[in-house]
Tab-separated table of C-alpha atoms and ligand atoms in Angstrom:
chain	number	residue	atom	x	y	z
A	1	MET	CA	135.846	111.727	89.443
A	2	SER	CA	136.470	108.202	90.608
A	3	ILE	CA	135.236	107.261	94.016
A	4	GLU	CA	135.561	104.185	96.211
A	5	TYR	CA	132.840	103.524	98.733
A	6	ARG	CA	131.226	100.812	100.825
A	7	ALA	CA	128.045	99.197	99.552
A	8	ALA	CA	125.958	96.117	100.345
A	9	VAL	CA	126.150	93.831	97.317
A	10	LEU	CA	123.814	90.975	96.413
A	11	HIS	CA	125.786	88.403	94.419
A	12	ALA	CA	122.967	85.881	94.013
A	13	ALA	CA	119.370	85.499	95.139
A	14	GLN	CA	118.906	83.703	98.456
A	15	THR	CA	122.387	84.609	99.677
A	16	PRO	CA	123.252	87.313	102.247
A	17	LEU	CA	124.315	90.768	101.117
A	18	THR	CA	128.029	91.422	101.539
A	19	VAL	CA	129.358	94.843	102.458
A	20	GLU	CA	132.345	95.581	100.247
A	21	THR	CA	134.295	98.369	98.580
A	22	VAL	CA	132.996	99.292	95.123
A	23	ILE	CA	133.976	101.962	92.618
A	24	ALA	CA	132.076	104.561	90.611
A	25	ASP	CA	133.859	106.302	87.738
A	26	GLY	CA	133.138	109.715	86.318
A	27	LEU	CA	129.827	111.505	86.091
A	28	LYS	CA	128.109	111.621	82.735
A	29	ARG	CA	126.392	114.747	81.445
A	30	ASN	CA	123.209	114.636	83.529
A	31	ASP	CA	124.500	112.568	86.431
A	32	VAL	CA	124.353	113.519	90.069
A	33	LEU	CA	126.606	112.007	92.744
A	34	VAL	CA	124.661	111.682	95.979
A	35	ARG	CA	126.256	110.944	99.349
A	36	ILE	CA	123.606	108.652	100.817
A	37	LYS	CA	122.661	109.474	104.411
A	38	ALA	CA	119.694	107.137	104.963
A	39	ALA	CA	118.055	104.280	103.077
A	40	GLY	CA	114.923	102.309	103.986
A	41	LEU	CA	114.516	98.548	103.640
A	42	CYS	CA	111.492	97.976	101.395
A	43	HIS	CA	109.662	94.773	100.483
A	44	THR	CA	110.735	95.149	96.862
A	45	ASP	CA	114.392	94.803	97.917
A	46	LEU	CA	113.428	91.709	99.888
A	47	GLU	CA	111.702	90.242	96.839
A	48	VAL	CA	114.978	90.534	94.921
A	49	ILE	CA	116.874	88.813	97.747
A	50	THR	CA	114.396	85.943	97.948
A	51	GLY	CA	114.321	85.658	94.159
A	52	SER	CA	110.628	86.325	93.602
A	53	LEU	CA	111.704	89.416	91.650
A	54	ARG	CA	114.483	88.506	89.236
A	55	TYR	CA	117.285	90.975	88.598
A	56	PRO	CA	120.807	90.583	87.211
A	57	THR	CA	123.652	90.409	89.748
A	58	PRO	CA	125.921	91.541	91.283
A	59	ILE	CA	123.620	94.345	92.287
A	60	VAL	CA	123.299	97.055	94.922
A	61	LEU	CA	119.712	97.091	96.180
A	62	GLY	CA	118.008	100.026	97.870
A	63	HIS	CA	115.582	102.406	96.185
A	64	GLU	CA	114.242	104.453	99.116
A	65	ALA	CA	117.097	106.802	99.884
A	66	ALA	CA	117.986	110.359	100.799
A	67	GLY	CA	121.273	112.188	100.912
A	68	VAL	CA	123.348	115.196	99.940
A	69	VAL	CA	124.397	116.169	96.426
A	70	GLU	CA	128.165	116.021	96.364
A	71	GLU	CA	128.930	116.555	92.678
A	72	ILE	CA	126.948	117.156	89.486
A	73	GLY	CA	127.604	116.386	85.820
A	74	PRO	CA	128.223	119.269	83.381
A	75	GLU	CA	124.610	119.376	82.165
A	76	ALA	CA	122.767	118.303	85.325
A	77	ARG	CA	119.863	120.604	86.047
A	78	GLY	CA	117.595	121.276	88.992
A	79	VAL	CA	120.115	120.440	91.731
A	80	SER	CA	123.187	122.055	93.224
A	81	VAL	CA	126.064	120.731	95.285
A	82	GLY	CA	125.010	120.628	98.934
A	83	ASP	CA	121.296	120.176	98.247
A	84	HIS	CA	119.458	117.625	100.360
A	85	VAL	CA	117.618	115.240	98.065
A	86	VAL	CA	115.173	112.355	98.140
A	87	LEU	CA	115.723	109.927	95.274
A	88	SER	CA	112.971	108.930	92.857
A	89	TRP	CA	113.031	105.478	91.291
A	90	ASN	CA	110.919	106.565	88.338
A	91	PRO	CA	113.184	108.406	85.898
A	92	HIS	CA	111.298	109.044	82.670
A	93	CYS	CA	112.142	110.437	79.253
A	94	GLY	CA	109.339	113.001	79.048
A	95	HIS	CA	108.503	112.449	75.381
A	96	CYS	CA	107.434	108.843	74.706
A	97	PHE	CA	103.909	107.490	74.131
A	98	TYR	CA	103.223	107.176	77.881
A	99	CYS	CA	105.069	110.271	79.040
A	100	ASP	CA	102.956	112.231	76.554
A	101	ARG	CA	99.883	110.718	78.173
A	102	ASP	CA	100.997	111.807	81.633
A	103	LEU	CA	101.955	108.284	82.738
A	104	PRO	CA	105.674	108.470	83.575
A	105	ILE	CA	105.418	105.194	85.507
A	106	LEU	CA	104.926	103.504	82.105
A	107	CYS	CA	107.668	105.486	80.317
A	108	GLU	CA	109.012	103.244	77.582
A	109	THR	CA	112.654	103.910	78.436
A	110	TYR	CA	111.958	103.376	82.134
A	111	LEU	CA	110.268	100.033	81.462
A	112	ALA	CA	112.971	98.948	79.010
A	113	GLN	CA	115.947	99.805	81.254
A	114	GLY	CA	114.431	98.948	84.638
A	115	PRO	CA	114.897	95.161	84.436
A	116	LYS	CA	118.563	95.662	83.448
A	117	ALA	CA	119.251	97.552	86.702
A	118	VAL	CA	121.486	100.154	85.096
A	119	GLY	CA	121.475	103.942	84.858
A	120	PHE	CA	118.673	105.577	82.874
A	121	ASP	CA	120.862	105.798	79.741
A	122	GLY	CA	121.491	102.035	79.856
A	123	ASP	CA	124.974	102.083	81.347
A	124	SER	CA	125.974	100.865	84.773
A	125	ARG	CA	127.564	103.509	86.975
A	126	ALA	CA	129.635	101.343	89.332
A	127	ARG	CA	131.841	98.278	89.455
A	128	LEU	CA	133.196	95.806	91.954
A	129	ALA	CA	136.803	96.029	93.097
A	130	ASP	CA	137.643	93.214	90.628
A	131	GLY	CA	136.239	95.273	87.747
A	132	ARG	CA	132.961	93.430	87.211
A	133	GLU	CA	130.008	95.635	86.341
A	134	LEU	CA	127.749	96.369	89.279
A	135	LYS	CA	124.008	96.738	88.808
A	136	GLN	CA	121.893	99.299	90.674
A	137	LEU	CA	118.312	98.479	91.583
A	138	MET	CA	115.633	100.797	90.222
A	139	PHE	CA	118.192	103.258	88.841
A	140	ILE	CA	119.429	103.988	92.391
A	141	GLY	CA	121.299	101.308	94.385
A	142	GLY	CA	120.789	103.097	97.679
A	143	PHE	CA	122.489	100.642	100.059
A	144	GLY	CA	125.863	102.272	99.617
A	145	GLU	CA	127.658	105.380	100.803
A	146	TYR	CA	127.156	106.901	97.356
A	147	ALA	CA	124.832	106.570	94.389
A	148	VAL	CA	125.037	108.033	90.907
A	149	VAL	CA	121.573	108.911	89.571
A	150	ALA	CA	120.030	111.004	86.794
A	151	ASP	CA	119.471	114.652	87.718
A	152	HIS	CA	115.678	114.413	87.630
A	153	GLN	CA	115.774	111.528	90.132
A	154	ALA	CA	117.285	113.788	92.801
A	155	ILE	CA	114.463	115.852	94.267
A	156	VAL	CA	115.449	118.736	96.506
A	157	VAL	CA	113.762	118.823	99.920
A	158	PRO	CA	114.110	121.265	102.843
A	159	LYS	CA	117.294	120.843	104.867
A	160	GLU	CA	115.371	120.713	108.166
A	161	LEU	CA	113.818	117.385	107.143
A	162	PRO	CA	115.854	114.615	108.871
A	163	PHE	CA	117.350	112.117	106.416
A	164	ASP	CA	115.801	109.040	108.053
A	165	ARG	CA	112.310	110.491	107.524
A	166	ALA	CA	113.207	111.930	104.141
A	167	CYS	CA	114.194	108.607	102.622
A	168	LEU	CA	110.775	107.085	103.345
A	169	ILE	CA	109.176	109.627	101.033
A	170	GLY	CA	111.059	108.096	98.106
A	171	CYS	CA	109.079	104.841	98.004
A	172	GLY	CA	106.686	103.665	100.725
A	173	VAL	CA	105.202	107.023	101.672
A	174	MET	CA	104.861	108.252	98.099
A	175	THR	CA	103.226	104.973	97.092
A	176	GLY	CA	100.676	104.971	99.912
A	177	VAL	CA	99.850	108.652	100.252
A	178	GLY	CA	99.919	109.074	96.488
A	179	ALA	CA	97.457	106.244	95.927
A	180	ALA	CA	94.951	108.082	98.114
A	181	LEU	CA	95.609	111.586	96.761
A	182	ASN	CA	96.575	111.008	93.116
A	183	ILE	CA	94.930	107.722	92.095
A	184	ALA	CA	91.774	107.060	94.154
A	185	ARG	CA	88.952	109.537	93.983
A	186	ILE	CA	88.207	110.007	97.673
A	187	ALA	CA	85.409	112.461	98.334
A	188	TYR	CA	85.149	114.409	101.583
A	189	GLY	CA	83.480	112.190	104.168
A	190	ASP	CA	84.006	108.930	102.262
A	191	THR	CA	84.558	105.658	104.061
A	192	VAL	CA	87.948	104.212	103.104
A	193	MET	CA	89.313	100.792	103.993
A	194	VAL	CA	93.065	100.194	103.994
A	195	ILE	CA	94.107	96.541	103.916
A	196	GLY	CA	97.639	95.902	105.190
A	197	CYS	CA	99.394	98.269	107.598
A	198	GLY	CA	103.052	98.130	106.630
A	199	ALA	CA	104.800	101.291	105.480
A	200	VAL	CA	102.652	101.633	102.354
A	201	GLY	CA	99.385	100.904	104.177
A	202	LEU	CA	100.164	103.297	107.037
A	203	SER	CA	100.907	105.907	104.398
A	204	ALA	CA	97.656	105.110	102.592
A	205	VAL	CA	95.779	105.666	105.875
A	206	GLN	CA	97.377	109.086	106.039
A	207	GLY	CA	96.582	109.824	102.418
A	208	ALA	CA	92.940	108.997	103.121
A	209	ARG	CA	93.022	111.315	106.139
A	210	LEU	CA	94.581	114.127	104.087
A	211	ALA	CA	91.943	113.576	101.374
A	212	GLY	CA	89.193	114.165	103.934
A	213	ALA	CA	87.853	110.634	104.400
A	214	GLY	CA	85.208	110.361	107.122
A	215	GLN	CA	85.853	106.833	108.336
A	216	ILE	CA	89.182	105.097	107.770
A	217	ILE	CA	89.064	101.375	108.519
A	218	ALA	CA	92.510	99.770	108.822
A	219	VAL	CA	92.864	96.002	108.412
A	220	ASP	CA	95.846	93.847	109.347
A	221	LEU	CA	96.710	90.574	111.075
A	222	ASP	CA	99.082	92.266	113.550
A	223	GLY	CA	97.815	94.197	116.561
A	224	ASP	CA	100.937	96.355	116.823
A	225	LYS	CA	100.558	97.531	113.240
A	226	LEU	CA	96.890	98.295	113.850
A	227	ALA	CA	97.856	100.389	116.883
A	228	LEU	CA	100.178	102.377	114.630
A	229	ALA	CA	97.376	102.768	112.083
A	230	GLU	CA	95.241	104.350	114.792
A	231	ARG	CA	98.041	106.744	115.690
A	232	VAL	CA	98.319	107.999	112.114
A	233	GLY	CA	94.626	108.402	111.392
A	234	ALA	CA	92.596	105.178	111.273
A	235	THR	CA	89.201	105.637	112.928
A	236	LEU	CA	88.561	101.897	113.258
A	237	THR	CA	90.856	98.885	113.207
A	238	VAL	CA	90.040	95.320	112.212
A	239	ASN	CA	92.261	92.377	113.084
A	240	ALA	CA	91.429	89.955	110.289
A	241	ARG	CA	92.540	87.037	112.480
A	242	ASN	CA	89.361	87.299	114.472
A	243	GLN	CA	87.089	89.656	112.540
A	244	ASP	CA	85.818	89.568	108.960
A	245	PRO	CA	86.774	92.830	107.220
A	246	ILE	CA	84.021	92.388	104.623
A	247	ALA	CA	81.364	92.123	107.331
A	248	VAL	CA	82.778	95.218	109.059
A	249	ALA	CA	82.826	97.139	105.759
A	250	LYS	CA	79.140	96.389	105.249
A	251	ALA	CA	78.147	96.964	108.880
A	252	ARG	CA	79.688	100.440	108.855
A	253	THR	CA	78.017	101.524	105.620
A	254	GLY	CA	74.421	100.449	105.878
A	255	GLY	CA	75.181	97.182	104.107
A	256	ARG	CA	76.598	98.747	100.924
A	257	GLY	CA	80.339	98.377	101.387
A	258	VAL	CA	82.994	101.092	101.641
A	259	ASP	CA	83.522	103.806	99.039
A	260	VAL	CA	87.203	103.116	98.446
A	261	VAL	CA	89.556	100.255	99.328
A	262	LEU	CA	93.307	100.744	99.230
A	263	GLU	CA	94.915	97.307	99.291
A	264	ALA	CA	98.499	97.309	100.579
A	265	ALA	CA	98.819	93.803	101.996
A	266	GLY	CA	100.055	92.185	98.803
A	267	SER	CA	98.230	88.883	99.085
A	268	ALA	CA	95.673	87.081	96.959
A	269	ALA	CA	93.339	87.161	99.958
A	270	GLY	CA	93.813	90.910	100.257
A	271	PHE	CA	93.018	91.455	96.576
A	272	ARG	CA	89.828	89.398	96.921
A	273	THR	CA	88.775	91.072	100.155
A	274	ALA	CA	89.210	94.491	98.543
A	275	VAL	CA	86.748	93.671	95.792
A	276	GLU	CA	84.212	92.157	98.214
A	277	ALA	CA	84.418	95.042	100.707
A	278	VAL	CA	83.874	97.899	98.253
A	279	ARG	CA	80.372	99.115	97.440
A	280	PRO	CA	78.852	98.895	93.954
A	281	GLY	CA	80.281	101.796	91.977
A	282	GLY	CA	83.123	102.145	94.464
A	283	GLU	CA	86.827	102.034	93.800
A	284	VAL	CA	89.581	99.538	94.566
A	285	VAL	CA	93.259	100.382	94.264
A	286	TRP	CA	95.689	97.490	94.538
A	287	LEU	CA	99.063	98.651	95.837
A	288	GLY	CA	100.446	95.370	97.148
A	289	LYS	CA	101.981	92.716	94.964
A	290	VAL	CA	102.570	88.981	94.937
A	291	ASP	CA	105.015	86.854	92.960
A	292	VAL	CA	104.434	87.550	89.261
A	293	GLU	CA	103.576	83.887	88.589
A	294	THR	CA	100.905	83.778	91.313
A	295	GLU	CA	97.342	83.346	90.087
A	296	VAL	CA	94.644	85.372	91.822
A	297	SER	CA	91.003	84.340	91.572
A	298	PHE	CA	87.783	86.216	92.268
A	299	ARG	CA	84.204	85.294	92.871
A	300	TRP	CA	82.520	86.587	89.727
A	301	GLY	CA	79.601	87.857	91.751
A	302	SER	CA	81.939	90.229	93.552
A	303	LEU	CA	82.716	91.912	90.229
A	304	MET	CA	79.186	92.036	88.825
A	305	ALA	CA	77.993	95.384	90.107
A	306	GLU	CA	80.125	98.137	88.645
A	307	ARG	CA	83.421	98.822	90.365
A	308	ARG	CA	86.498	100.761	89.401
A	309	ILE	CA	89.616	98.659	89.934
A	310	ARG	CA	93.090	100.147	89.608
A	311	ARG	CA	96.591	98.887	90.132
A	312	SER	CA	99.143	101.479	91.190
A	313	SER	CA	102.853	100.960	91.752
A	314	TYR	CA	104.096	104.440	92.731
A	315	GLY	CA	101.000	106.326	93.803
A	316	GLY	CA	100.773	108.376	90.612
A	317	ALA	CA	104.035	109.984	91.673
A	318	ARG	CA	105.268	113.194	90.151
A	319	PRO	CA	108.313	113.259	92.389
A	320	ALA	CA	109.347	116.831	91.610
A	321	ARG	CA	105.870	117.989	92.597
A	322	ASP	CA	105.039	115.489	95.338
A	323	PHE	CA	108.241	114.960	97.343
A	324	PRO	CA	108.465	118.613	98.454
A	325	LEU	CA	104.742	118.582	99.317
A	326	LEU	CA	105.158	115.451	101.438
A	327	ALA	CA	108.245	116.909	103.095
A	328	ARG	CA	106.295	120.066	103.945
A	329	ALA	CA	103.359	118.030	105.260
A	330	TYR	CA	105.735	116.258	107.660
A	331	LEU	CA	107.382	119.476	108.800
A	332	ASP	CA	103.938	121.028	109.384
A	333	GLY	CA	102.793	118.034	111.445
A	334	ARG	CA	100.191	116.773	108.982
A	335	LEU	CA	102.101	113.676	107.816
A	336	PHE	CA	103.542	111.281	110.382
A	337	LEU	CA	106.809	109.623	109.427
A	338	ASP	CA	108.452	108.934	112.801
A	339	GLU	CA	105.832	106.209	113.412
A	340	LEU	CA	107.012	104.274	110.341
A	341	ILE	CA	110.578	103.841	111.563
A	342	THR	CA	111.067	100.688	113.615
A	343	ARG	CA	114.831	100.923	113.970
A	344	HIS	CA	117.992	102.532	112.649
A	345	ILE	CA	120.802	100.186	111.652
A	346	PRO	CA	124.348	100.457	110.323
A	347	LEU	CA	125.014	99.042	106.854
A	348	ALA	CA	126.806	96.071	108.460
A	349	GLU	CA	123.475	94.910	109.961
A	350	ILE	CA	121.477	95.042	106.766
A	351	ASN	CA	120.917	91.277	106.614
A	352	ASP	CA	119.383	91.357	110.110
A	353	GLY	CA	117.181	94.191	108.920
A	354	PHE	CA	115.853	92.109	106.052
A	355	ALA	CA	115.305	89.147	108.364
A	356	ALA	CA	113.113	91.392	110.545
A	357	LEU	CA	111.192	92.645	107.502
A	358	LYS	CA	110.639	89.086	106.310
A	359	ALA	CA	109.355	88.090	109.747
A	360	GLY	CA	106.941	91.020	109.730
A	361	GLU	CA	108.685	92.539	112.756
A	362	ALA	CA	109.520	95.872	111.200
A	363	ILE	CA	107.633	98.619	109.427
A	364	ARG	CA	110.845	100.231	108.263
A	365	SER	CA	114.421	99.580	109.241
A	366	VAL	CA	116.503	102.506	108.043
A	367	VAL	CA	120.196	102.166	107.262
A	368	MET	CA	122.067	105.232	108.471
A	369	PHE	CA	125.359	106.235	106.862
B	1	ZN	ZN1	109.934	100.256	97.654
B	2	ZN	ZN1	108.961	108.302	78.498
């Protein structure tokens, strides 16, 4: 197999993506060729474009994608040609120190190969028309008509799930819902605060709802995003431009603070607010991120009484277990995904899509192929 297809290529940070013809050659043993049908624009892609996340170039970004299996390598397992799949960006070896401890997100091979932006075995799967090796972000490279991934990255989902909704499960939804269901320990009736109502935060609100939280307090600086938070399950919204989330957290809980804070804003202020708003003995999960060189400071007093603080990057994802569950929750009307999609765009408009994301005007723009 050798296939030519159109993909959006980043040649250098702080330059626009260019849509061009690229080439993928031959499937290796466990490879799967996926015809991409939809791919969401995530903040992590934007961080690579702006340069706050450094990756080698030229590279195809995109790590929140869904499509159809078109061809499989001779030893690929778990998928068949024609399957509809959501792609996972956390391939893992299954037998290293961390995999043995049930932490695939820290898999040693995953962490070693990730920064190189290649396939899971260390080799790139595509090249530019001039022959130069093409990198693929997070083992996927979803902003193209095709992607070659490892078999266990391609998770089969029901065919009735539309591709534009399906792709969201691969990153933002898994990260947010998973943080509430797999990472935080939310007891029935708990008061949960979600800081930041982008795709991850709106998913965290829903995870808190699915976990049985009593009150769900959504915090953002944008009234439109707060309105969406209400539609997907927030019981109270706080616009931090004119209301202090810490004061609200205390006022709603007899002065103690909330049981759990899920921080999805990705700002130093958000990290600090999370720690101040949670009650003694409560739990904070940081989902957002800032530039790796950014220093974040805390008032020591806010850390004095015992608190459990966690950082989570993929919501404790077990994609093979969780993606089908999330797909089913959507199809059964328990998980809202339509609300996360701001607009559908063709690949040619991907730079406009990122401009909207940067300006905070979009929850998710989804590229349709
Ligand atoms: Zn993402
Ligand atoms: Zn491993």
